[in-house]
XYZ file of C-alpha atoms in Angstrom:
759
model
C 49.877 -42.863 -60.835
C 52.002 -45.820 -59.894
C 50.698 -49.330 -59.208
C 52.416 -52.662 -58.705
C 52.388 -54.883 -61.749
C 49.935 -57.725 -62.006
C 47.201 -56.253 -59.860
C 45.514 -53.714 -62.150
C 44.870 -54.306 -65.830
C 45.980 -51.833 -68.456
C 42.329 -50.936 -69.110
C 41.807 -50.024 -65.511
C 45.078 -48.137 -65.390
C 44.046 -45.940 -68.335
C 40.643 -45.178 -66.822
C 42.202 -44.119 -63.494
C 44.770 -42.017 -65.282
C 42.119 -40.168 -67.280
C 40.098 -39.542 -64.096
C 43.121 -38.101 -62.340
C 44.025 -35.864 -65.298
C 40.491 -34.462 -65.502
C 40.995 -32.630 -62.156
C 42.060 -28.989 -62.299
C 45.476 -28.939 -60.604
C 45.112 -25.254 -59.735
C 41.671 -25.247 -58.101
C 42.087 -28.575 -56.304
C 45.229 -29.393 -54.375
C 46.184 -33.038 -54.458
C 45.967 -34.295 -50.928
C 46.770 -37.214 -48.791
C 43.613 -38.750 -47.423
C 43.890 -38.986 -43.656
C 41.512 -39.287 -40.738
C 40.005 -35.892 -39.892
C 40.179 -36.693 -36.198
C 43.856 -37.487 -35.993
C 46.943 -35.740 -37.214
C 48.444 -36.914 -40.463
C 50.806 -39.802 -40.161
C 54.089 -39.071 -41.877
C 54.765 -41.082 -44.928
C 57.132 -43.906 -44.435
C 57.615 -47.536 -44.734
C 55.399 -48.310 -41.809
C 52.425 -46.893 -43.673
C 53.007 -48.405 -47.053
C 50.507 -51.144 -46.297
C 47.597 -48.804 -46.681
C 48.038 -49.032 -50.414
C 49.035 -52.693 -50.309
C 47.794 -54.946 -53.130
C 46.194 -57.120 -50.492
C 43.444 -54.534 -50.277
C 42.744 -54.965 -53.983
C 43.031 -58.702 -54.247
C 39.329 -59.261 -54.726
C 39.032 -56.935 -57.681
C 42.208 -57.980 -59.397
C 41.482 -61.658 -58.843
C 38.076 -61.428 -60.416
C 39.619 -59.959 -63.514
C 42.331 -62.580 -63.492
C 39.851 -65.474 -63.329
C 38.018 -64.244 -66.382
C 34.842 -63.292 -64.603
C 33.191 -60.111 -65.760
C 34.032 -57.287 -63.373
C 30.823 -55.505 -62.426
C 32.695 -52.466 -61.079
C 35.641 -51.912 -63.320
C 36.389 -48.518 -61.806
C 35.730 -49.416 -58.166
C 39.203 -49.677 -56.687
C 40.785 -48.986 -53.388
C 41.403 -45.412 -52.249
C 44.337 -43.802 -53.955
C 46.893 -41.360 -52.743
C 47.036 -38.231 -54.806
C 50.433 -36.670 -54.571
C 51.398 -33.219 -55.595
C 52.960 -33.026 -59.040
C 55.498 -30.593 -57.596
C 56.777 -32.929 -54.916
C 58.792 -36.098 -55.543
C 56.967 -39.345 -55.263
C 57.696 -41.531 -52.306
C 59.058 -44.797 -53.672
C 57.154 -47.851 -52.737
C 58.710 -50.309 -50.382
C 58.868 -53.492 -52.336
C 59.199 -55.482 -49.169
C 55.668 -54.540 -48.173
C 54.031 -55.423 -51.463
C 52.959 -58.795 -50.026
C 53.264 -60.490 -53.401
C 52.104 -64.030 -53.194
C 50.769 -63.589 -49.702
C 48.429 -66.421 -48.598
C 45.995 -63.877 -47.291
C 45.657 -61.845 -50.424
C 42.165 -63.304 -51.105
C 40.923 -62.547 -47.578
C 37.945 -60.229 -47.288
C 39.317 -58.689 -44.069
C 42.026 -56.083 -44.047
C 45.278 -56.882 -42.304
C 46.602 -53.363 -42.511
C 45.291 -52.300 -39.076
C 43.067 -49.636 -40.701
C 39.303 -49.596 -41.002
C 38.367 -50.071 -44.635
C 34.884 -48.605 -44.251
C 34.185 -45.204 -45.802
C 35.076 -42.417 -43.447
C 32.709 -39.553 -42.676
C 33.264 -37.006 -45.362
C 33.240 -39.613 -48.119
C 36.913 -40.508 -48.447
C 39.245 -43.210 -47.292
C 36.710 -46.046 -47.472
C 36.937 -49.288 -49.300
C 35.358 -49.173 -52.707
C 35.365 -45.356 -52.917
C 37.223 -42.793 -54.958
C 39.059 -41.473 -51.965
C 39.181 -37.693 -51.476
C 40.005 -36.614 -55.010
C 37.836 -33.517 -54.818
C 38.387 -32.774 -51.128
C 40.231 -29.667 -50.012
C 43.716 -29.850 -48.599
C 43.953 -30.800 -44.941
C 40.836 -33.006 -44.831
C 37.190 -31.963 -44.701
C 35.343 -29.481 -42.525
C 31.926 -29.655 -40.800
C 29.252 -27.452 -42.279
C 26.569 -26.418 -39.694
C 24.130 -25.957 -42.581
C 24.543 -29.537 -43.715
C 21.411 -31.670 -42.998
C 23.667 -34.376 -41.550
C 25.609 -31.948 -39.316
C 26.303 -33.322 -35.837
C 27.708 -30.872 -33.314
C 29.240 -33.743 -31.348
C 31.678 -34.288 -34.242
C 33.305 -30.911 -33.693
C 36.929 -31.294 -32.733
C 36.901 -28.969 -29.724
C 40.100 -28.619 -27.767
C 39.835 -30.275 -24.389
C 41.088 -27.738 -21.844
C 40.158 -27.227 -18.200
C 37.276 -24.730 -17.823
C 38.314 -21.803 -15.657
C 34.735 -20.511 -15.601
C 33.453 -23.781 -14.173
C 36.081 -23.674 -11.450
C 35.187 -20.063 -10.610
C 31.492 -20.932 -10.411
C 32.156 -23.875 -8.098
C 34.219 -21.652 -5.832
C 31.482 -18.987 -5.882
C 28.841 -21.571 -4.974
C 30.759 -22.643 -1.884
C 31.296 -19.084 -0.673
C 27.717 -18.020 -1.476
C 26.364 -20.884 0.633
C 28.503 -19.767 3.569
C 27.283 -16.166 3.198
C 23.629 -17.271 3.163
C 24.032 -19.445 6.245
C 25.847 -16.648 8.059
C 23.095 -14.181 7.168
C 20.403 -16.453 8.604
C 22.458 -16.694 11.788
C 23.182 -12.950 12.199
C 20.373 -11.153 10.295
C 22.963 -8.512 9.319
C 22.025 -7.126 5.915
C 24.916 -4.675 5.650
C 27.515 -7.319 6.453
C 25.969 -9.698 3.923
C 25.949 -6.988 1.267
C 29.613 -6.183 1.884
C 30.634 -9.838 1.767
C 28.794 -10.409 -1.498
C 30.341 -7.262 -2.977
C 33.827 -8.324 -1.903
C 33.252 -11.765 -3.381
C 32.979 -10.217 -6.853
C 31.757 -12.315 -9.785
C 28.578 -10.276 -10.472
C 27.801 -12.620 -13.368
C 27.227 -15.416 -10.831
C 24.879 -13.465 -8.545
C 21.921 -15.337 -9.979
C 23.171 -18.402 -8.107
C 23.186 -16.416 -4.846
C 19.520 -15.536 -5.441
C 18.689 -19.170 -6.138
C 20.626 -20.450 -3.137
C 19.171 -17.872 -0.748
C 15.578 -18.663 -1.688
C 16.020 -22.436 -1.900
C 17.579 -22.595 1.592
C 14.916 -20.302 3.033
C 12.146 -22.438 1.506
C 13.162 -25.344 3.720
C 13.199 -23.261 6.911
C 10.795 -21.345 9.124
C 8.823 -18.220 8.238
C 11.461 -16.085 9.932
C 14.122 -17.139 7.429
C 11.709 -16.758 4.516
C 10.964 -13.177 5.560
C 14.692 -12.508 6.037
C 15.420 -13.798 2.521
C 12.735 -11.573 0.982
C 14.004 -8.520 2.871
C 17.608 -9.219 1.834
C 16.720 -9.544 -1.850
C 14.866 -6.234 -1.720
C 17.837 -4.568 -0.004
C 20.437 -5.938 -2.445
C 18.375 -5.288 -5.586
C 20.074 -2.863 -8.010
C 22.646 -1.830 -5.389
C 24.586 -5.110 -5.197
C 22.730 -7.561 -7.464
C 21.837 -6.318 -10.928
C 18.174 -6.733 -11.969
C 18.996 -9.210 -14.784
C 20.741 -11.440 -12.252
C 17.690 -11.388 -9.962
C 15.508 -12.257 -12.949
C 17.814 -15.116 -13.957
C 17.933 -16.408 -10.388
C 14.149 -16.710 -10.215
C 14.141 -18.365 -13.649
C 16.520 -20.999 -12.312
C 14.308 -21.502 -9.262
C 11.208 -22.042 -11.385
C 13.072 -24.449 -13.663
C 14.193 -26.494 -10.647
C 10.703 -26.666 -9.111
C 10.482 -30.394 -9.765
C 13.717 -31.050 -7.885
C 12.767 -28.750 -5.009
C 9.441 -30.550 -4.597
C 11.267 -33.774 -3.786
C 12.808 -32.333 -0.614
C 10.218 -29.634 0.195
C 6.625 -30.932 0.042
C 5.083 -27.438 -0.169
C 7.726 -26.103 -2.571
C 5.137 -25.015 -5.145
C 3.251 -22.822 -2.696
C 6.345 -21.379 -0.997
C 8.066 -20.539 -4.282
C 4.841 -18.970 -5.547
C 4.815 -16.682 -2.498
C 8.461 -15.746 -3.082
C 7.694 -14.812 -6.689
C 4.608 -12.824 -5.658
C 6.656 -11.084 -2.949
C 9.334 -10.190 -5.503
C 6.693 -8.646 -7.766
C 5.179 -6.680 -4.868
C 8.665 -5.502 -3.824
C 9.304 -4.366 -7.420
C 12.397 -6.526 -7.855
C 10.713 -8.764 -10.430
C 8.598 -7.438 -13.320
C 5.023 -8.780 -13.658
C 5.931 -9.844 -17.202
C 8.101 -12.546 -15.630
C 4.982 -14.657 -15.074
C 3.855 -14.482 -18.690
C 7.288 -15.248 -20.118
C 7.810 -18.219 -17.830
C 4.386 -19.658 -18.696
C 5.353 -19.590 -22.361
C 8.779 -21.165 -21.903
C 8.149 -23.935 -19.348
C 6.968 -27.461 -20.207
C 3.236 -27.833 -19.606
C 3.617 -30.777 -17.251
C 6.315 -29.196 -15.051
C 5.932 -27.995 -11.473
C 7.100 -24.583 -12.644
C 3.779 -24.036 -14.411
C 1.956 -24.747 -11.140
C 4.199 -22.255 -9.343
C 3.489 -19.467 -11.834
C -0.265 -20.134 -11.864
C -0.484 -20.122 -8.077
C 1.564 -16.924 -7.805
C -0.671 -15.201 -10.329
C -4.122 -16.482 -9.363
C -3.863 -17.224 -5.639
C -1.704 -14.289 -4.559
C -1.262 -11.452 -7.058
C -4.900 -11.469 -8.167
C -6.376 -11.539 -4.665
C -7.953 -8.433 -3.072
C -5.444 -6.430 -1.021
C -2.814 -8.835 -2.301
C 0.151 -6.581 -1.492
C -0.696 -6.320 2.193
C -1.467 -10.037 2.391
C 1.803 -11.030 0.739
C 3.908 -8.635 2.824
C 2.482 -10.104 6.025
C 2.449 -13.723 4.856
C 5.527 -14.670 6.878
C 4.715 -12.409 9.791
C 7.999 -10.555 10.184
C 8.046 -8.988 13.639
C 4.357 -8.120 13.492
C 3.519 -10.388 16.400
C 5.754 -8.469 18.835
C 4.639 -5.095 20.154
C 6.733 -2.328 21.684
C 5.228 -2.912 25.103
C 6.019 -6.636 24.998
C 9.651 -5.940 24.131
C 9.930 -3.341 26.891
C 8.543 -5.821 29.410
C 11.029 -8.492 28.312
C 13.899 -6.027 28.612
C 12.798 -4.986 32.079
C 12.505 -8.626 33.237
C 15.909 -9.698 31.944
C 17.621 -6.701 33.582
C 15.966 -7.397 36.933
C 17.037 -11.033 36.648
C 20.591 -9.961 35.791
C 20.828 -7.698 38.854
C 19.703 -10.628 41.000
C 22.038 -13.229 39.473
C 24.919 -11.223 38.005
C 25.171 -13.672 35.077
C 26.384 -11.553 32.157
C 26.471 -14.450 29.687
C 22.827 -15.294 30.340
C 21.801 -11.643 30.042
C 23.629 -11.323 26.714
C 21.974 -14.500 25.471
C 18.523 -13.135 26.370
C 19.268 -9.909 24.494
C 20.286 -11.887 21.410
C 17.089 -13.923 21.612
C 15.028 -10.727 21.495
C 16.315 -10.169 17.917
C 15.612 -6.437 17.981
C 19.078 -4.880 17.396
C 17.455 -1.630 16.272
C 15.756 -1.352 19.687
C 18.851 -1.837 21.858
C 18.789 1.843 22.804
C 15.827 0.979 25.015
C 18.051 -1.492 26.884
C 20.677 1.236 27.410
C 18.082 3.699 28.638
C 16.514 1.173 30.990
C 19.928 0.110 32.359
C 20.834 3.721 33.167
C 17.546 4.318 34.954
C 18.096 1.182 37.051
C 21.646 2.344 37.861
C 20.265 5.635 39.160
C 17.453 3.968 41.067
C 19.676 1.243 42.570
C 22.989 2.948 43.194
C 24.323 -0.086 45.069
C 24.159 -2.083 41.801
C 25.642 0.712 39.675
C 29.007 -0.996 39.142
C 27.364 -4.291 38.188
C 25.034 -2.593 35.714
C 27.738 -0.491 34.045
C 29.938 -3.566 33.768
C 27.137 -5.288 31.846
C 26.929 -2.420 29.325
C 30.704 -2.486 28.945
C 30.696 -6.224 28.164
C 27.789 -5.852 25.716
C 29.647 -3.047 23.942
C 32.976 -4.889 23.759
C 31.316 -8.025 22.341
C 29.501 -5.953 19.723
C 26.120 -6.974 21.069
C 25.074 -3.328 21.448
C 26.728 -1.033 18.937
C 28.009 2.492 19.618
C 25.079 4.097 17.782
C 22.524 2.388 20.007
C 24.482 3.264 23.139
C 24.636 6.946 22.203
C 20.976 6.949 21.299
C 20.067 5.403 24.649
C 21.978 8.092 26.536
C 20.450 10.867 24.405
C 16.943 9.546 25.004
C 17.550 9.688 28.728
C 18.942 13.218 28.438
C 15.739 14.280 26.652
C 13.595 12.984 29.520
C 15.855 14.014 32.379
C 13.419 16.705 33.541
C 10.601 14.199 33.971
C 12.969 11.720 35.610
C 14.042 14.375 38.099
C 10.541 14.285 39.588
C 11.189 10.720 40.797
C 14.964 10.974 41.280
C 15.798 14.501 42.488
C 19.523 14.308 41.668
C 18.961 12.479 38.355
C 20.903 15.074 36.337
C 24.022 14.768 38.488
C 23.783 10.980 38.580
C 23.489 10.807 34.806
C 26.486 13.107 34.406
C 28.473 10.779 36.658
C 27.461 7.746 34.593
C 28.475 9.518 31.368
C 31.905 10.341 32.809
C 32.529 6.747 33.930
C 31.403 5.265 30.605
C 33.562 7.694 28.623
C 36.607 6.952 30.803
C 36.166 3.200 30.231
C 36.080 3.779 26.482
C 32.677 2.365 25.520
C 30.875 5.716 25.177
C 31.723 8.658 22.894
C 30.771 11.675 25.038
C 31.063 14.045 22.064
C 28.094 12.336 20.406
C 25.759 13.220 23.284
C 23.504 16.198 23.716
C 24.246 18.763 26.379
C 22.867 17.640 29.697
C 22.483 21.115 31.181
C 21.384 23.029 28.088
C 17.634 23.375 27.681
C 16.399 24.556 24.332
C 13.725 27.191 24.420
C 10.456 25.560 23.512
C 8.621 27.406 20.759
C 5.390 25.710 21.699
C 4.322 24.689 25.201
C 4.058 20.974 25.960
C 0.372 21.339 26.758
C -0.279 22.878 23.359
C 1.536 20.034 21.612
C -0.402 17.390 23.513
C -3.690 19.118 22.705
C -2.712 19.438 19.058
C -1.809 15.728 18.782
C -5.236 14.800 20.090
C -7.015 17.118 17.656
C -4.799 16.072 14.742
C -5.585 12.407 15.363
C -9.288 13.182 15.364
C -9.042 15.243 12.164
C -7.073 12.530 10.356
C -9.392 9.717 11.417
C -12.410 11.699 10.234
C -10.671 12.383 6.937
C -10.056 8.655 6.402
C -13.808 8.139 6.805
C -15.050 11.023 4.639
C -12.173 11.831 2.274
C -13.073 15.536 2.582
C -9.862 17.524 2.049
C -11.641 20.873 2.344
C -12.903 19.918 5.794
C -9.355 19.101 6.924
C -8.099 22.460 5.648
C -10.930 24.327 7.375
C -10.325 22.453 10.646
C -6.645 23.362 10.660
C -7.376 27.000 9.831
C -10.174 27.346 12.387
C -7.882 26.105 15.123
C -5.118 28.354 13.785
C -2.919 25.267 13.782
C -1.388 25.618 10.315
C 0.748 28.642 11.130
C 3.319 26.872 13.324
C 6.214 24.942 11.803
C 6.508 22.407 14.684
C 2.769 21.717 14.585
C 2.803 21.246 10.810
C 5.609 18.704 11.148
C 3.741 16.893 13.936
C 0.605 16.739 11.785
C 2.562 15.234 8.884
C 4.168 12.671 11.173
C 0.814 11.715 12.673
C -0.853 11.534 9.229
C 1.730 9.186 7.717
C 2.087 7.068 10.864
C -1.653 6.411 11.016
C -1.767 5.693 7.272
C 1.130 3.205 7.375
C -0.761 1.050 9.860
C -3.828 0.914 7.581
C -4.685 -0.275 4.099
C -3.613 1.067 0.739
C -6.728 3.232 0.533
C -5.676 5.286 3.574
C -2.079 5.482 2.329
C -3.279 6.912 -0.964
C -5.556 9.351 0.837
C -2.661 10.511 3.034
C -0.507 11.201 -0.045
C -3.348 13.117 -1.675
C -3.907 15.218 1.454
C -0.203 15.898 1.803
C -0.030 17.267 -1.745
C -3.162 19.383 -1.193
C -2.056 21.087 2.021
C -0.049 24.248 1.393
C 2.614 23.451 3.991
C 6.103 24.902 3.447
C 8.686 22.416 2.212
C 10.765 22.930 5.368
C 7.868 21.743 7.538
C 7.418 18.604 5.417
C 11.148 17.859 5.609
C 10.977 18.236 9.390
C 7.996 15.883 9.506
C 9.875 13.172 7.582
C 12.946 13.619 9.786
C 10.737 13.043 12.836
C 9.297 9.944 11.182
C 12.774 8.554 10.487
C 13.976 9.294 14.030
C 11.117 7.269 15.480
C 11.226 4.575 12.783
C 13.082 2.020 14.904
C 10.359 2.094 17.539
C 7.589 2.143 14.958
C 9.135 -0.871 13.183
C 7.944 -3.145 15.974
C 4.327 -2.380 15.076
C 4.836 -1.787 11.350
C 7.385 -4.295 9.939
C 7.345 -2.748 6.461
C 8.126 0.752 7.703
C 11.207 1.104 5.488
C 9.256 0.298 2.332
C 6.247 2.431 3.313
C 8.291 5.468 4.355
C 10.398 5.222 1.192
C 7.242 5.111 -0.923
C 5.731 8.117 0.891
C 8.969 10.029 0.407
C 9.181 9.121 -3.283
C 5.529 10.056 -3.741
C 6.107 13.568 -2.314
C 8.853 14.074 -4.900
C 6.661 12.816 -7.756
C 3.820 15.080 -6.561
C 6.330 17.970 -6.505
C 5.676 18.523 -2.817
C 9.415 18.095 -2.223
C 12.351 18.453 -4.576
C 14.972 15.710 -5.007
C 17.457 17.984 -3.225
C 15.339 17.752 -0.089
C 16.238 14.055 0.102
C 19.846 15.074 0.700
C 18.722 17.434 3.451
C 16.856 14.585 5.140
C 19.823 12.260 4.630
C 22.199 14.652 6.387
C 20.223 14.140 9.583
C 20.410 10.331 9.506
C 22.737 8.744 12.029
C 24.664 6.256 9.905
C 24.710 4.140 6.763
C 23.178 1.157 8.539
C 20.355 3.150 10.124
C 16.732 2.845 9.071
C 16.812 6.421 7.791
C 19.621 5.615 5.388
C 17.771 2.541 4.167
C 14.620 4.606 3.617
C 16.486 7.207 1.561
C 18.365 4.561 -0.399
C 15.136 2.787 -1.314
C 13.377 6.066 -2.140
C 16.153 7.054 -4.544
C 16.021 3.590 -6.092
C 12.270 3.927 -6.650
C 12.678 7.366 -8.210
C 15.495 6.182 -10.448
C 13.544 3.293 -11.930
C 12.106 3.382 -15.435
C 8.631 4.948 -15.586
C 9.017 5.699 -11.891
C 6.533 8.584 -11.883
C 3.621 6.539 -13.169
C 4.441 3.518 -11.010
C 4.741 5.580 -7.833
C 1.506 7.448 -8.553
C -0.264 4.088 -8.792
C 1.575 2.390 -5.944
C -1.494 2.361 -3.693
C -4.204 2.221 -6.334
C -4.582 5.926 -7.148
C -7.591 8.124 -6.585
C -7.662 7.804 -2.810
C -10.507 5.312 -3.005
C -11.226 1.680 -3.751
C -10.930 2.332 -7.473
C -7.904 1.036 -9.281
C -5.426 3.632 -10.473
C -5.862 5.349 -13.802
C -3.179 5.960 -16.364
C -1.971 9.569 -16.465
C -3.077 9.828 -20.083
C -6.576 8.671 -19.074
C -6.783 11.393 -16.426
C -5.638 14.036 -18.899
C -8.229 12.819 -21.372
C -11.021 13.023 -18.773
C -9.961 16.544 -17.798
C -9.938 17.622 -21.432
C -13.428 16.206 -22.042
C -15.031 17.756 -18.964
C -13.528 21.188 -19.795
C -14.707 20.850 -23.394
C -18.204 19.918 -22.215
C -18.407 22.879 -19.830
C -17.016 25.294 -22.440
C -19.749 24.247 -24.871
C -22.491 25.209 -22.426
C -22.209 22.800 -19.518
C -23.353 23.378 -15.948
C -20.875 24.949 -13.509
C -21.807 22.706 -10.572
C -21.636 19.615 -12.749
C -18.134 20.573 -13.912
C -16.976 21.072 -10.303
C -18.505 17.728 -9.340
C -16.658 15.974 -12.182
C -13.369 17.530 -11.141
C -13.925 16.396 -7.553
C -14.890 12.869 -8.624
C -11.578 12.468 -10.409
C -10.230 11.922 -6.917
C -6.803 13.306 -7.848
C -6.453 16.745 -6.206
C -2.684 16.530 -6.569
C -3.231 16.615 -10.351
C -5.525 19.668 -10.449
C -2.703 21.748 -11.883
C -3.513 19.965 -15.162
C -7.049 21.428 -14.960
C -5.576 24.917 -14.510
C -3.170 24.455 -17.399
C -5.710 23.086 -19.883
C -8.335 25.678 -18.931
C -5.894 28.576 -19.282
C -4.567 27.351 -22.638
C -8.140 26.973 -23.953
C -9.031 30.498 -22.785
C -6.047 31.966 -24.658
C -6.668 29.903 -27.812
C -10.410 30.595 -28.101
C -10.353 34.025 -26.409
C -13.380 32.847 -24.463
C -13.319 33.410 -20.707
C -16.002 30.898 -19.794
C -13.361 28.510 -18.428
C -11.837 31.395 -16.461
C -15.104 31.515 -14.558
C -14.758 27.795 -13.800
C -11.306 28.415 -12.319
C -12.745 31.219 -10.162
C -15.446 28.905 -8.816
C -13.024 26.041 -8.153
C -10.658 28.330 -6.280
C -13.393 30.003 -4.237
C -14.770 26.678 -2.949
C -11.305 25.271 -2.274
C -11.507 22.609 -4.967
C -8.277 23.901 -6.523
C -5.729 24.913 -3.914
C -3.254 27.817 -4.263
C -0.527 25.215 -4.560
C -2.155 23.583 -7.600
C -3.031 26.977 -9.090
C 0.610 28.074 -8.885
C 1.790 24.829 -10.437
C -0.736 25.124 -13.277
C 0.332 28.683 -14.170
C 3.962 27.614 -13.890
C 3.457 24.790 -16.384
C 1.836 27.199 -18.846
C 4.793 29.576 -18.431
C 7.170 26.737 -19.328
C 5.217 25.880 -22.495
C 4.817 29.424 -23.859
C 7.410 28.842 -26.605
C 5.376 25.936 -27.996
C 2.066 27.782 -27.687
C 3.381 30.692 -29.798
C 3.095 28.469 -32.871
C -0.698 28.252 -32.435
C -1.389 31.506 -30.566
C 0.991 34.256 -31.778
C 0.054 36.697 -28.997
C 0.150 34.093 -26.230
C 2.884 35.895 -24.268
C 0.859 39.100 -24.103
C -2.323 37.255 -23.136
C -0.561 35.168 -20.506
C 0.948 38.259 -18.877
C -2.540 39.781 -18.619
C -4.025 36.666 -17.027
C -1.113 36.402 -14.592
C -1.835 39.932 -13.351
C -5.538 39.131 -13.035
C -4.716 35.978 -11.059
C -2.515 37.988 -8.708
C -5.332 40.456 -8.086
C -7.697 37.542 -7.399
C -5.182 36.187 -4.887
C -4.530 32.997 -6.820
C -0.824 33.640 -7.348
C 1.999 34.928 -5.214
C 2.980 38.535 -6.081
C 6.507 37.373 -6.951
C 5.232 35.055 -9.710
C 6.701 35.970 -13.102
C 5.023 35.469 -16.465
C 8.351 34.683 -18.127
C 9.535 31.153 -18.837
C 10.673 29.406 -15.669
C 10.074 32.635 -13.835
C 7.638 31.124 -11.389
C 8.592 31.981 -7.835
C 7.397 28.622 -6.679
C 9.750 26.111 -5.145
C 8.534 22.557 -5.621
C 4.962 23.737 -5.917
C 4.849 25.853 -2.765
C 4.395 29.555 -2.362
C 7.786 31.037 -1.551
């Protein structure tokens, strides 16, 4: 080391030299101590002051005056240079010898003499003798670690800019949706916007804006979230969006006085709509501060809404939807506005009135009513057709609704001919004029002069509808499936495909307008009736065709129909392929039918969908809460075991009936048959005979039970070596008893049953 003469004694020089030589030159690189937050300053004359003797004047002076030096080794920081590089000669001009400020306690070098973080470079320290080359580094495991000391590069955040841009566009989309109520358009705009990782903000923005508006917008927001779930917005993004909403409850409460209650309803609605898992409540309770508004939101959602009796129905109707408007009221409003239009001729006012109705799915009624008025008042025909043309060109009434209105009139042209003798010719003239003006696609219409042969007379259908309504209402009171079957057979009403479809439509329509108990009972009855799959498909097609009219009385028709459809698949009444058959008969992607099928497929594709759908309305067709499938299997096993050990036949039948799950009786058949083959005891065979004879186990369930045994023969061979031989014998006996279809095969997957029905 090199020091200026007269400032360090020989004793001190030797001690510093020995300290420097004690360092391993291989393991520790000599370094230049610099500030870790700034780049190294090149060596030069301008920096020679940092080792100036002025910095050491106090220590050297004390030695010079003869006073004992308490810190003989405590000197200013030193510069350790590499032995392989030449030393930088000191600039003698900067030595400041004899400077009048050499005894000053303050540094005049422009550098802070205090120890730097890291332990080097400070006054009265050793410098960075043992530090690694290039300065020091921050250790996250160090007790004194401070993340703010990290030297992060300061660059513009592209992600932040993208999020800000997304927020602006998302706000515009939400406002536009509340103005138009167009779910498909909103979905397309959000998809085109991209940035799926920011969709949580869309959820938050949609709900927070709706919270500060009327019930109509709240209901629209809930419906939109349900429609976009999984298809456009991924479930984790929906979850994150609601987390953000709960976290911002305190801020929302400042602008929205009832924010806690409204947000609680939104969360409860999301749980009921199956777009938010129930576990969300528990996790949020554990993560939120105890004194936050978010805790109040979660508690109210759980205790005031989700724990209440009939909570699902209450929550779904909380914001009303279109429940307050009936079909008859809408028809009267349409009739009044058309009469007023004919009197005034004001197209703009008529269009405004149609918009105010806010029933775009019911515009076909406007078309039908306009055409009837044109035929009744031929002098106003041109004025009326001009109105439809304007409504079509402005997009107020879409092409689908126009075609549907014309087709509905074609279907009733025979009845209309009683009041207007030349109605058929007049309607043909109107079709020609509309097609020539370009606002009607004539190829989408039914034939006006072709009359399909009716397989069943109108009088028979009307009589059947009356009887079917009576049978269904009695069933909802008694829950007696056998009585329903006997009533249909006694009237010889179960042999006609059109009548079967009408019965299914009437059953589900009546159930949708009632409570969950009746919905569950309808699903149970549907799985117990041995209707062909084609008849059930026809029944659902009829339901979808009339869904737009039914929606005025039943706002949640899309959700209910989708659940009924998914339940028939879970109950093996229909196969998944039948959904495609129903979908082929839907009019378009934005129709209610398409929405029903889309939601049904989403429900079936969810995790644990079978168990959730079976329990969607409580299970059991009664007021009891639903049982787990494993619980039902366990109960069946115990009652069969009890009867096999000497139980009473009537008691066993009563227990099977009290399970309240006739759609699951195939499990009784399977377990009983397996026990008979394992124990070679036919006591349980007698139970099956009794259950079949009294109608407790239907042919449908019997076929499904034998089919499930046929599929598990390979596993049963391990416990019962001759199971294949025994099963073949019992299959033949069942055929002779009339339990099974003659085409049923005892081989694996050889059951001639399609989706549980006799083929």
